CSV table of C-alpha atoms in Angstrom, one decimal:
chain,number,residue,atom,x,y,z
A,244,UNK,CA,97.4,144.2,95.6
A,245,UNK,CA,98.2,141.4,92.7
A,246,UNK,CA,96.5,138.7,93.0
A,247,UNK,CA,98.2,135.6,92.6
A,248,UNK,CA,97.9,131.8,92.4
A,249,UNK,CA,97.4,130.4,95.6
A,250,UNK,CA,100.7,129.5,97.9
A,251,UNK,CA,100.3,128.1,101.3
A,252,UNK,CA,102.4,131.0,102.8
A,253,UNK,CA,100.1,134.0,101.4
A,254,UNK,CA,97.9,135.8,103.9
A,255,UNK,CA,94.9,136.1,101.4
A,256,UNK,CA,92.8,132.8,99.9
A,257,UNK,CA,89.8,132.7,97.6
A,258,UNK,CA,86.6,130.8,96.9
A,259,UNK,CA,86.3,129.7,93.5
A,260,UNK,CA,82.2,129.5,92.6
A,261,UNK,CA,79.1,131.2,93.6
A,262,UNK,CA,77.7,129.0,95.9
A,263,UNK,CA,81.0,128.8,98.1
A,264,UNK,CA,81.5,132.4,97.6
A,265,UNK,CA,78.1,133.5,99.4
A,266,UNK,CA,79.0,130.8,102.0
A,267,UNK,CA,82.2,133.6,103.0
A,268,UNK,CA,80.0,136.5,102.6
A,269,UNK,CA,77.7,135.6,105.2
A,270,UNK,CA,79.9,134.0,107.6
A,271,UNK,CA,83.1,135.9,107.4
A,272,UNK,CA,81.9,139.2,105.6
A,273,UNK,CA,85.0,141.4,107.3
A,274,UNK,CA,87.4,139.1,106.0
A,275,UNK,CA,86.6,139.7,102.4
A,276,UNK,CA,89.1,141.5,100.5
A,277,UNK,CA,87.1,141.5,97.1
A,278,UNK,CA,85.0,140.1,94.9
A,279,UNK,CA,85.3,138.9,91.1
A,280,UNK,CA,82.3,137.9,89.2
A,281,UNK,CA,83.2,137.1,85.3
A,282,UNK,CA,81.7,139.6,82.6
A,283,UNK,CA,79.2,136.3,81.2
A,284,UNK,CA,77.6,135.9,84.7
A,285,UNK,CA,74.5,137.1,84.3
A,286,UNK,CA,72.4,135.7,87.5
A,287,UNK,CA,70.8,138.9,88.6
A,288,UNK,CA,69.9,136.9,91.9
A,289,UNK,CA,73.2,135.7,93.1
A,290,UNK,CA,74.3,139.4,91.9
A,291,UNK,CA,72.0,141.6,94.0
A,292,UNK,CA,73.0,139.1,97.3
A,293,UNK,CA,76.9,139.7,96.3
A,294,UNK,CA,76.0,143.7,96.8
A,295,UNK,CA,73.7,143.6,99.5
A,296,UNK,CA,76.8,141.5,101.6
A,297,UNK,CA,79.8,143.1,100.3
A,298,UNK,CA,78.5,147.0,100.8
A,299,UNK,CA,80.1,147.8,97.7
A,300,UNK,CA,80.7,146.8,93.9
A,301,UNK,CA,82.7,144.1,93.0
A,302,UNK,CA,85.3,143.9,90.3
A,303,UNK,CA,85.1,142.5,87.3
A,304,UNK,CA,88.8,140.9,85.6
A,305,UNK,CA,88.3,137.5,83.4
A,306,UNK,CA,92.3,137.5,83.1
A,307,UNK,CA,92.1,137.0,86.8
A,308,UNK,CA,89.3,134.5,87.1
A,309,UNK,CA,90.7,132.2,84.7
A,310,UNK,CA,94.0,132.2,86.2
A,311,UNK,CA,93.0,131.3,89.6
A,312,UNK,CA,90.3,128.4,88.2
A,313,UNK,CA,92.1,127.4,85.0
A,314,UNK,CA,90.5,124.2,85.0
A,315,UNK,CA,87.6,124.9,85.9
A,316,UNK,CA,83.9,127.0,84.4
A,317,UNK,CA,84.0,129.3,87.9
A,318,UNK,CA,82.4,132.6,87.7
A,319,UNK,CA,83.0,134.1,90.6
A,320,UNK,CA,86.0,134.1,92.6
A,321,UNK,CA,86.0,135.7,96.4
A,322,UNK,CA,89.3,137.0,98.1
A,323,UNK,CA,89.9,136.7,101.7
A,324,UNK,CA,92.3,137.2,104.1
A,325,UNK,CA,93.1,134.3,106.2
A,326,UNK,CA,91.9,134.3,109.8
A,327,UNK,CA,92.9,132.4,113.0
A,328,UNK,CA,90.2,130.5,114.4
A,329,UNK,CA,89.5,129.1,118.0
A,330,UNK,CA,87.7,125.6,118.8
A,331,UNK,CA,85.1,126.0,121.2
A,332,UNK,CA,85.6,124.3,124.8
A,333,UNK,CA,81.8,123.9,125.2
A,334,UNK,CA,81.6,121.9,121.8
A,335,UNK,CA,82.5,118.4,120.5
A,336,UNK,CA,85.2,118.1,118.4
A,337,UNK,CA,86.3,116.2,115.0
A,338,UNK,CA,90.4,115.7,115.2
A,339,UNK,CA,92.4,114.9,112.2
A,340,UNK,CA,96.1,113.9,112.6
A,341,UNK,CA,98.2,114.6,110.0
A,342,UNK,CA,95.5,114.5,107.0
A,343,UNK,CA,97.3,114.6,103.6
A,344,UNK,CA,94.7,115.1,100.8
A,345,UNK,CA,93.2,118.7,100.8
A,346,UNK,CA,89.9,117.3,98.3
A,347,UNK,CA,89.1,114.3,101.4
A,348,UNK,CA,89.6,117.2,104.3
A,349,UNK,CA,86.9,119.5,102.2
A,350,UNK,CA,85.0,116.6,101.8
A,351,UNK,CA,85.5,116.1,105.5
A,352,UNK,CA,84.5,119.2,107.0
A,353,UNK,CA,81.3,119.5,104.4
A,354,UNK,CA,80.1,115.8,106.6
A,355,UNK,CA,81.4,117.4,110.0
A,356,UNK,CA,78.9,120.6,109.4
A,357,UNK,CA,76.0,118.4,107.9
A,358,UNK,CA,76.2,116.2,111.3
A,359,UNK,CA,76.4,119.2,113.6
A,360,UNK,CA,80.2,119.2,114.6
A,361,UNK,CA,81.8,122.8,114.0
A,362,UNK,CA,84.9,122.6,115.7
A,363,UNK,CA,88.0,120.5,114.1
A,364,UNK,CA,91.5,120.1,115.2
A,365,UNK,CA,94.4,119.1,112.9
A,366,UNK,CA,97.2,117.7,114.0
A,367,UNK,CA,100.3,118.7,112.3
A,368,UNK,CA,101.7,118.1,110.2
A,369,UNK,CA,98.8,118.6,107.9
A,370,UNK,CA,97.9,119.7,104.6
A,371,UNK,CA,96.8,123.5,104.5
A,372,UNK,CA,93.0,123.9,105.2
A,373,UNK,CA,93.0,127.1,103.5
A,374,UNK,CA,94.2,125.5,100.2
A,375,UNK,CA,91.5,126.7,97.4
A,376,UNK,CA,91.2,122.8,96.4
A,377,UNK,CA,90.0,122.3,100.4
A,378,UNK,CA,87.6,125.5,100.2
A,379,UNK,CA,86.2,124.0,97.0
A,380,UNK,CA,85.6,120.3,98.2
A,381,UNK,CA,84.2,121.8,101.1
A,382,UNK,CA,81.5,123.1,98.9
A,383,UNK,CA,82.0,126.2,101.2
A,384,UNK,CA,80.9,124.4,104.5
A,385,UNK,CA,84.7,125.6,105.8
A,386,UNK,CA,83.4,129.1,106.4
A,387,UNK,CA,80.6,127.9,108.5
A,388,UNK,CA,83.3,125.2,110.8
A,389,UNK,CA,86.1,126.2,113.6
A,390,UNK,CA,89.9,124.6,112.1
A,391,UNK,CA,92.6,125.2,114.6
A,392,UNK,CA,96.3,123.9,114.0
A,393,UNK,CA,98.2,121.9,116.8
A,394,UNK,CA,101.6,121.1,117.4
A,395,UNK,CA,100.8,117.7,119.2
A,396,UNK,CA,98.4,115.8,120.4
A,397,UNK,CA,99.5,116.0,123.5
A,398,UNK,CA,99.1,120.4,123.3
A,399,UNK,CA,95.6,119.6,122.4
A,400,UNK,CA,94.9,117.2,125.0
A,401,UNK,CA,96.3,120.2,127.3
A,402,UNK,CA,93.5,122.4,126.2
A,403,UNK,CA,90.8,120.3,126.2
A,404,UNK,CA,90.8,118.5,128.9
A,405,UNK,CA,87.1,117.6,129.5
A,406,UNK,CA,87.2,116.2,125.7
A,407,UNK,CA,86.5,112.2,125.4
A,408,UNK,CA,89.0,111.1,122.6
A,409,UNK,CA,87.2,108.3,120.8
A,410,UNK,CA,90.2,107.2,118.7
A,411,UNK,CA,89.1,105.2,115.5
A,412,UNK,CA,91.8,102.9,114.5
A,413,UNK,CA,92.0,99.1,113.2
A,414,UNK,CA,93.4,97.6,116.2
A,415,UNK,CA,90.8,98.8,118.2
A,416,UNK,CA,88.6,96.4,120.4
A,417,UNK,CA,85.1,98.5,120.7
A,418,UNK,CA,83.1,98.2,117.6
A,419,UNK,CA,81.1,101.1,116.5
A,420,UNK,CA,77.9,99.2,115.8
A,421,UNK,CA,77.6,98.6,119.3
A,422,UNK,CA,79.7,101.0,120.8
A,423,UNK,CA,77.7,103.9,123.3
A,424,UNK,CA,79.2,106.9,123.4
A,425,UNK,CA,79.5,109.1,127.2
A,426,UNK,CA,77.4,111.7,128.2
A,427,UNK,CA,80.0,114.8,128.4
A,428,UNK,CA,82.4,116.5,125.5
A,429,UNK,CA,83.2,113.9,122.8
A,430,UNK,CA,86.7,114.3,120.5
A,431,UNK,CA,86.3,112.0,117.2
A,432,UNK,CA,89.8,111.6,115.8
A,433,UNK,CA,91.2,109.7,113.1
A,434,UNK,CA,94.5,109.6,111.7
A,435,UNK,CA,96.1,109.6,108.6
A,436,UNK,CA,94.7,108.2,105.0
A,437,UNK,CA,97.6,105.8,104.7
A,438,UNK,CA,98.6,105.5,108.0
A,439,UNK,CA,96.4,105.8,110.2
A,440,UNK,CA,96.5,106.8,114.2
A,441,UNK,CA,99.4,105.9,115.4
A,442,UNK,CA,99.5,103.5,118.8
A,443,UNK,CA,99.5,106.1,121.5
A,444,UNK,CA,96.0,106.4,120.6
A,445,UNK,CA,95.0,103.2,121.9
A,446,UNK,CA,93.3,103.4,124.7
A,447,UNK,CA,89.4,101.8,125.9
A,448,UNK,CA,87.5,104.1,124.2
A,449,UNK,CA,89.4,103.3,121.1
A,450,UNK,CA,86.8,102.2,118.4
A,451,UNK,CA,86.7,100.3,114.9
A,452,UNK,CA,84.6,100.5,112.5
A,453,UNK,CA,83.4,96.6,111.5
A,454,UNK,CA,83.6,95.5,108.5
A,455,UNK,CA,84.8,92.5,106.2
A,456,UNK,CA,88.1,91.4,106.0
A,457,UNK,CA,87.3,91.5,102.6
A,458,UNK,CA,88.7,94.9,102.5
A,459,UNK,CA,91.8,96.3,103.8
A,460,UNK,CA,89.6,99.6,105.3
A,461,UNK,CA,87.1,102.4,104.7
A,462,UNK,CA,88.1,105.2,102.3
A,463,UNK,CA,89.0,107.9,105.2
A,464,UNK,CA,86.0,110.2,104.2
A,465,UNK,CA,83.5,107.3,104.2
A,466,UNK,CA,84.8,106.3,107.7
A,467,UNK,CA,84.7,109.9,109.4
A,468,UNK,CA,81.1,110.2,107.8
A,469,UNK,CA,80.4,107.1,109.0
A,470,UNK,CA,81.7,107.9,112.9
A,471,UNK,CA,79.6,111.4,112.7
A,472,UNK,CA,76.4,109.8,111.4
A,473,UNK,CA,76.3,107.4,114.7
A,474,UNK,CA,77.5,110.0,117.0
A,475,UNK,CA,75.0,112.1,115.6
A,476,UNK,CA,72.4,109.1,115.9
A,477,UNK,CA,73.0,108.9,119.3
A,478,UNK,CA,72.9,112.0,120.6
A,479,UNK,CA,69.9,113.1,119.1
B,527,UNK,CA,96.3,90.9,70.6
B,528,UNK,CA,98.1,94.3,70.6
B,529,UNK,CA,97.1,96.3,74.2
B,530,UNK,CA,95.9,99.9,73.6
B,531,UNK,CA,94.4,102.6,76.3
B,532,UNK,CA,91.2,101.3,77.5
B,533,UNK,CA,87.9,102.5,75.5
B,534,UNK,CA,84.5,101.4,76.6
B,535,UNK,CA,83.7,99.3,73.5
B,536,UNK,CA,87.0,97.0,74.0
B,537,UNK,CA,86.6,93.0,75.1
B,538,UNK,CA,88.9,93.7,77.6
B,539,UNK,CA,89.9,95.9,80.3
B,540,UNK,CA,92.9,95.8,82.5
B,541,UNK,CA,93.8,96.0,86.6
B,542,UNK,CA,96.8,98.8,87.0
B,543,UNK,CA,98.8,97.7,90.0
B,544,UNK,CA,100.1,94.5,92.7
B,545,UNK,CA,96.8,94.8,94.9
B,546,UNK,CA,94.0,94.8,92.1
B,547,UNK,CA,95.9,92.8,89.8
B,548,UNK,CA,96.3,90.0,93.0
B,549,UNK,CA,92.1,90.3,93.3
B,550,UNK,CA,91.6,89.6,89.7
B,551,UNK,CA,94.0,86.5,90.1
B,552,UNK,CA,92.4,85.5,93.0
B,553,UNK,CA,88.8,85.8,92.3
B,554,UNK,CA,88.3,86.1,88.5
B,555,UNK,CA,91.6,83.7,87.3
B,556,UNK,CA,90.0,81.9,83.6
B,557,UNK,CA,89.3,85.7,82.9
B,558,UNK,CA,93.6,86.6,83.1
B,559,UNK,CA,94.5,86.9,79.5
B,560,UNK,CA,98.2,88.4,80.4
B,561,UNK,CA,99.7,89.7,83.5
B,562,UNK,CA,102.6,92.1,82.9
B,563,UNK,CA,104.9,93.0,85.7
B,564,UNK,CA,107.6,95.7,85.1
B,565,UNK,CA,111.4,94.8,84.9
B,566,UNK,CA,112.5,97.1,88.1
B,567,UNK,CA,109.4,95.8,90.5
B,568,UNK,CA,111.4,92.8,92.9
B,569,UNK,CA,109.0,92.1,95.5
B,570,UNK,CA,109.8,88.2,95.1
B,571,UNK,CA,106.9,87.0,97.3
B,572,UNK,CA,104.1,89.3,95.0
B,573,UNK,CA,105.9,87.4,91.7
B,574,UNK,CA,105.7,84.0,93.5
B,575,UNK,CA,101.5,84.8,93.9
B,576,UNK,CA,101.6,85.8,90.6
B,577,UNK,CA,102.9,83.3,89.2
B,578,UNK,CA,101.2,80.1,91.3
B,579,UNK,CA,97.6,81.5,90.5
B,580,UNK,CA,98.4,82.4,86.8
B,581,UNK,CA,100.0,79.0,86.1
B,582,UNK,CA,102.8,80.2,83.4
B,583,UNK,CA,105.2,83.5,83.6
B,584,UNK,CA,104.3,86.6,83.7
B,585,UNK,CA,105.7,89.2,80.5
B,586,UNK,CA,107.7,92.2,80.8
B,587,UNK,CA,106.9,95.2,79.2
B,588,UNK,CA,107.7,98.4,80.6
B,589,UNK,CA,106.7,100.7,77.9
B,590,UNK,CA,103.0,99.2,78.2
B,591,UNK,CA,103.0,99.6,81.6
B,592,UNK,CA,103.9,103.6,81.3
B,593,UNK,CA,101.7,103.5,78.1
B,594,UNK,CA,98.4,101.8,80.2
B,595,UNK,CA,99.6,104.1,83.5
B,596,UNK,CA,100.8,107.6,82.6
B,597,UNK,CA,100.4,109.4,85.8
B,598,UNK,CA,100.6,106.3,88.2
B,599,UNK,CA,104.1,104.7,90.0
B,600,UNK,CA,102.5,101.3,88.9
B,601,UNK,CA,104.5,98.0,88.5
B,602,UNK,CA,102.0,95.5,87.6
B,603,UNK,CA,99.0,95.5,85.0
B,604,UNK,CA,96.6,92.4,84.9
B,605,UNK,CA,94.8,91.9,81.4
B,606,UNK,CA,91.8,90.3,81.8
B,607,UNK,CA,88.5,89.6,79.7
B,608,UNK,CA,85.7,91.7,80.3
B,609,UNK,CA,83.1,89.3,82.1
B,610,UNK,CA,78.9,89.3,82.7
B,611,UNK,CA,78.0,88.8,86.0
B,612,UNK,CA,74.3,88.3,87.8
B,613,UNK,CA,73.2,89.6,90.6
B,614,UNK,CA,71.9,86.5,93.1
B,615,UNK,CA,68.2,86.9,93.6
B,616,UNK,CA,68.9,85.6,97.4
B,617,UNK,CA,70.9,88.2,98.3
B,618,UNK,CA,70.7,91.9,99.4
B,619,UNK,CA,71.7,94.6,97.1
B,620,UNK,CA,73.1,97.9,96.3
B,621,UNK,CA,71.0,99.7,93.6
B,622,UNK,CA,72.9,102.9,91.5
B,623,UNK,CA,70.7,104.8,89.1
B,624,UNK,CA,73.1,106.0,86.8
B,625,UNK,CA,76.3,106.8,88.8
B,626,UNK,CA,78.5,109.5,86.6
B,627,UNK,CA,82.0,109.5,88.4
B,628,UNK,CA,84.3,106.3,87.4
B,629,UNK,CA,86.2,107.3,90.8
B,630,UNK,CA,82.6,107.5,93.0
B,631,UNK,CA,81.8,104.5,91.8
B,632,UNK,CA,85.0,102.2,92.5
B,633,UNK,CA,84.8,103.7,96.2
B,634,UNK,CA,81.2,102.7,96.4
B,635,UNK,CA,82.1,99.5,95.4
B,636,UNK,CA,84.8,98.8,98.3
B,637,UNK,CA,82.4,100.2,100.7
B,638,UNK,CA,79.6,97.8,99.6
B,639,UNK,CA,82.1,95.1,99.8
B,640,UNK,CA,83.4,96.1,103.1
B,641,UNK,CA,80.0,95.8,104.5
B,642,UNK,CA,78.6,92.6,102.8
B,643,UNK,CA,77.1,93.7,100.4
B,644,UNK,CA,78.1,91.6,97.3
B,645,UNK,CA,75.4,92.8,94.2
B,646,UNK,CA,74.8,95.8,92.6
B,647,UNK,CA,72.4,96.9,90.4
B,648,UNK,CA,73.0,100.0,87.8
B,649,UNK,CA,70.7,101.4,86.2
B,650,UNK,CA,71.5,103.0,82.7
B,651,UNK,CA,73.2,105.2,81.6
B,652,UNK,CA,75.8,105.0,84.3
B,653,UNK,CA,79.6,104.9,83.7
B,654,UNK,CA,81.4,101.9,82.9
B,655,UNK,CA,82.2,100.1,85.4
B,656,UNK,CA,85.2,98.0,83.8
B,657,UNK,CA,86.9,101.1,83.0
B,658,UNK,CA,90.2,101.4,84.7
B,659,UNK,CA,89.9,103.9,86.9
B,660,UNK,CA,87.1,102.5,88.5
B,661,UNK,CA,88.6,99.2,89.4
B,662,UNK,CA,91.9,101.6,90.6
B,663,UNK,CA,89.4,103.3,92.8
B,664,UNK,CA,87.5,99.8,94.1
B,665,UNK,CA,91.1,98.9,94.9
B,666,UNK,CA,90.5,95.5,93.3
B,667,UNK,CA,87.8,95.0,95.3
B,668,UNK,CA,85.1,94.8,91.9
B,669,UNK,CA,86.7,91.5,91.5
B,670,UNK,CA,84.7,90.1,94.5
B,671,UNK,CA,81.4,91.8,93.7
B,672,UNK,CA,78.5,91.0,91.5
B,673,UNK,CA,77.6,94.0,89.4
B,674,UNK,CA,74.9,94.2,86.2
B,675,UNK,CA,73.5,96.8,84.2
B,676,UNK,CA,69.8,97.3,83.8
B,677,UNK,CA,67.9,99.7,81.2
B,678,UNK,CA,65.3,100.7,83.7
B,679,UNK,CA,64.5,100.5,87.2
B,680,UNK,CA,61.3,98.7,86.2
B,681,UNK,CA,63.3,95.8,84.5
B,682,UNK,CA,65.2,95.2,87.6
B,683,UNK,CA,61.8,95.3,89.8
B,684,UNK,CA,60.5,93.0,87.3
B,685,UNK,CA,63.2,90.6,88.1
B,686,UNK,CA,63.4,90.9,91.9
B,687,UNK,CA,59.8,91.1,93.1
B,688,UNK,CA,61.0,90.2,96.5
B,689,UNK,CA,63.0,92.9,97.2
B,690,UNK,CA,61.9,95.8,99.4
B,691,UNK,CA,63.6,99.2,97.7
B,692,UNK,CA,64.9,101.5,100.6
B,693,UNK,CA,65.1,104.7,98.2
B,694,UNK,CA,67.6,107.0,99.7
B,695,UNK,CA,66.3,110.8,98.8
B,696,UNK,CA,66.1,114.2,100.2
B,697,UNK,CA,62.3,114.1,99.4
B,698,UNK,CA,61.8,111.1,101.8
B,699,UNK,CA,59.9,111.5,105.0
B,700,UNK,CA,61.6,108.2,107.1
B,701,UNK,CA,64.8,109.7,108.8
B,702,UNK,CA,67.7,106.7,108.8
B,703,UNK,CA,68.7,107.2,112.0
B,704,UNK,CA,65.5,106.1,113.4
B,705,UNK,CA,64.4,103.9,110.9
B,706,UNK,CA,64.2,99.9,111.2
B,707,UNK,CA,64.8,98.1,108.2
B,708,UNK,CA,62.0,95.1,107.4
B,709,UNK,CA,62.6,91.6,107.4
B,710,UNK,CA,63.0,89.9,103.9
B,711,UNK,CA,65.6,91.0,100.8
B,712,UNK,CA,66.7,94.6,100.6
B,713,UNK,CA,68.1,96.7,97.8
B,714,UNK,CA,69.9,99.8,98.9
B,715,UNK,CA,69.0,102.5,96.2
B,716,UNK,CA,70.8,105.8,95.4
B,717,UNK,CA,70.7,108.4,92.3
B,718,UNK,CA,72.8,110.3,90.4
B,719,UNK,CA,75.6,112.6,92.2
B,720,UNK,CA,74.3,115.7,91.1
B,721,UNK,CA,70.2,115.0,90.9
B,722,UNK,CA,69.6,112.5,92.8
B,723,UNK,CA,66.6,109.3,92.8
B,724,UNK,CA,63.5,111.1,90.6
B,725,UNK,CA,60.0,111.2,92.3
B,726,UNK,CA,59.0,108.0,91.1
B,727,UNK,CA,61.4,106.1,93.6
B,728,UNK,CA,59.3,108.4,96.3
B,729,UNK,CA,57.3,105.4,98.5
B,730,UNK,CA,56.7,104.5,102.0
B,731,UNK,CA,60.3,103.3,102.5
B,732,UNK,CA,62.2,106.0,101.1
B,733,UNK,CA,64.6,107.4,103.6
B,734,UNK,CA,66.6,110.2,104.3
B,735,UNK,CA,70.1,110.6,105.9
B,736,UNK,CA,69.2,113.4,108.0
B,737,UNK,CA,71.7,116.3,107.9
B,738,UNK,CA,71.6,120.0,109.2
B,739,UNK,CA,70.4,122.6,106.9
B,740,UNK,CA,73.9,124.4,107.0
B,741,UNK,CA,74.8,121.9,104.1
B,742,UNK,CA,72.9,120.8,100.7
B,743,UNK,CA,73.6,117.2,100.9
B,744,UNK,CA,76.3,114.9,102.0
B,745,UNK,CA,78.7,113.8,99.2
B,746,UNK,CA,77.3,110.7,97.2
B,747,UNK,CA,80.1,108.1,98.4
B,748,UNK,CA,79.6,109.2,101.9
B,749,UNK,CA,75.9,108.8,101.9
B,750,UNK,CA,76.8,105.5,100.4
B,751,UNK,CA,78.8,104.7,103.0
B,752,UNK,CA,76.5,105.5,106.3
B,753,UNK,CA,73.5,103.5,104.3
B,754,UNK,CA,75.5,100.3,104.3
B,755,UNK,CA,77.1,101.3,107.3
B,756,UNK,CA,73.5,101.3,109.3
B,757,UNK,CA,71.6,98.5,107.3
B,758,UNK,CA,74.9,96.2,108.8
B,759,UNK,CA,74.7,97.3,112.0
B,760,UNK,CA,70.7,96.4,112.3
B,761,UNK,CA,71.3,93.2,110.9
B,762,UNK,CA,74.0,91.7,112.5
């Protein structure tokens, strides 16, 4: 098998980096393919975990390492094959329509994790979660987090029908900072980084965020943290 | 004056793009030395702006546009004189001890705007915050915002005895989400992206954004974000 630079249509990925590199060994161990540390790594620690996971040796090819991180001083590189994950009906969700920039979904899903939501729906279309550059902004946090595609909205709302959709969007009329969520399954979903939700979303549990008309809006990543860290305040 | 690349040490920096460049018209207009506007951009109602605030015409020069932008599709560059601003003692602020990411810091800086918070402190070293790619970043909105350098956190506290520090740190024992800010002046602190506030800042009112353990920490901008974010929603 030659490894290549990453393509959204290949059926392998990788993790470039030790720490996101354990996060796949201990969360998706039978999807590893192998396992490239550089000949300078010398941390017998992170070493002696990469053995005890993997079951085996792993490889050792610089050529390859630098070609898949060229900008970057990565070490170790972890190949996967791509797997088809399934959101959890007993869970809340995070929904993302149409997101465009794979660093802000990493970023994303690292937030979703830290606030206790592990099951995301994208909407397509949608930039391709398994992208290396989304793997890396997630600092890893993807291998620990549900991601299922849908077509639609609509084929989501099918499958989760007990799901809440609180819809964050500028011309909603509930305002966060006062806002109580329900009791039941909550769905946070926000749309596009230039666009936005679109206005079939707009419904009473619609919700902005307040701030001053000073600014246009929140950086997407700022608001989605922003969204999780109430929900989470609430619910805890 | 012959416009080169921006460098840290120059008198002047410049605004890349309609947006910004309108926020430094708006809000910073005996600091305009020159406002170019590129020969193909014919958004007549942006020229008429342009040309009521700034009081004369506007030059052309497309090769320092491409020269000031390389990578950007940008039409309009504002040149304007770097300027010293200080913070307002009767006013809450935003604290950074030495922020390393031009980009972090111009999203911190719309997000502090966005929730009302006007000054901020940095504590040196720290990037430059005239440098153009954090203004891009703030999306002009460092125009509308107080910001001054310090050379130690004990020279600002020196000059604001008033102000209660709400240290943000993973060593804090108060938990955000239950917390209740005090009464009174309040300066939102934060560290550096990759070490965070040292021990020193550790006090009865540091705080923590608390997060699962399935994550290290939530990105800077983010935690950012969620502090102004919750300070807003208990004061208003």
């Amino acid at each position: 098998m030659e490894i290549k630079v990453y393509k959204k249509e290949d059926t392998y990925s990788y993790s470039l980096g030790a720490f996101p590199t354990l996060e796949l060994l201990n969360k998706h161990t039978k999807d590893v393919i192998d396992i490239y540390v550089h000949s300078s790594f010398n941390n017998k620690e992170v070493k002696e975990k990469i053995l005890a996971k993997l079951g085996r040796n792993f490889k050792t090819n610089d050529k390859l390492i630098e070609k898949l991180s060229p900008k970057e001083n990565c070490y170790i590189v972890g190949i996967f094959r791509k797997y088809q994950d399934i959101l959890d009906k007993n869970e809340n969700h995070l929904l993302l329509d149409n997101p465009s920039n794979m660093g802000n979904l990493g970023t994303i899903i690292r937030s979703s994790l830290g606030f206790g939501i592990k099951n995301i729906a994208i909407i397509k279309p949608g930039v391709d979660y398994f992208d290396p550059k989304t793997i890396r902004a997630s600092m890893g946090s993807i291998f620990n987090i549900n991601i299922q595609y849908f077509s639609s909205i609509d084929e989501y709302k099918n499958q989760f029908k007990d799901h809440t959709i609180y819809a964050f969007m500028l011309k909603a009329t509930n305002t966060l900072q006062t806002f109580k969520f329900k009791k039941g399954f909550s769905t946070l979903a926000f749309g596009n980084e230039a666009t936005g939700l679109s206005d079939s979303y707009l419904d009473n549990n619609s919700i902005i965020i307040k701030h001053s008309n000073e600014i246009d809006s929140l950086n997407i990543t700022n608001a989605v943290s922003i969204a999780l860290y109430e929900f989470n305040r609430q619910n805890n």
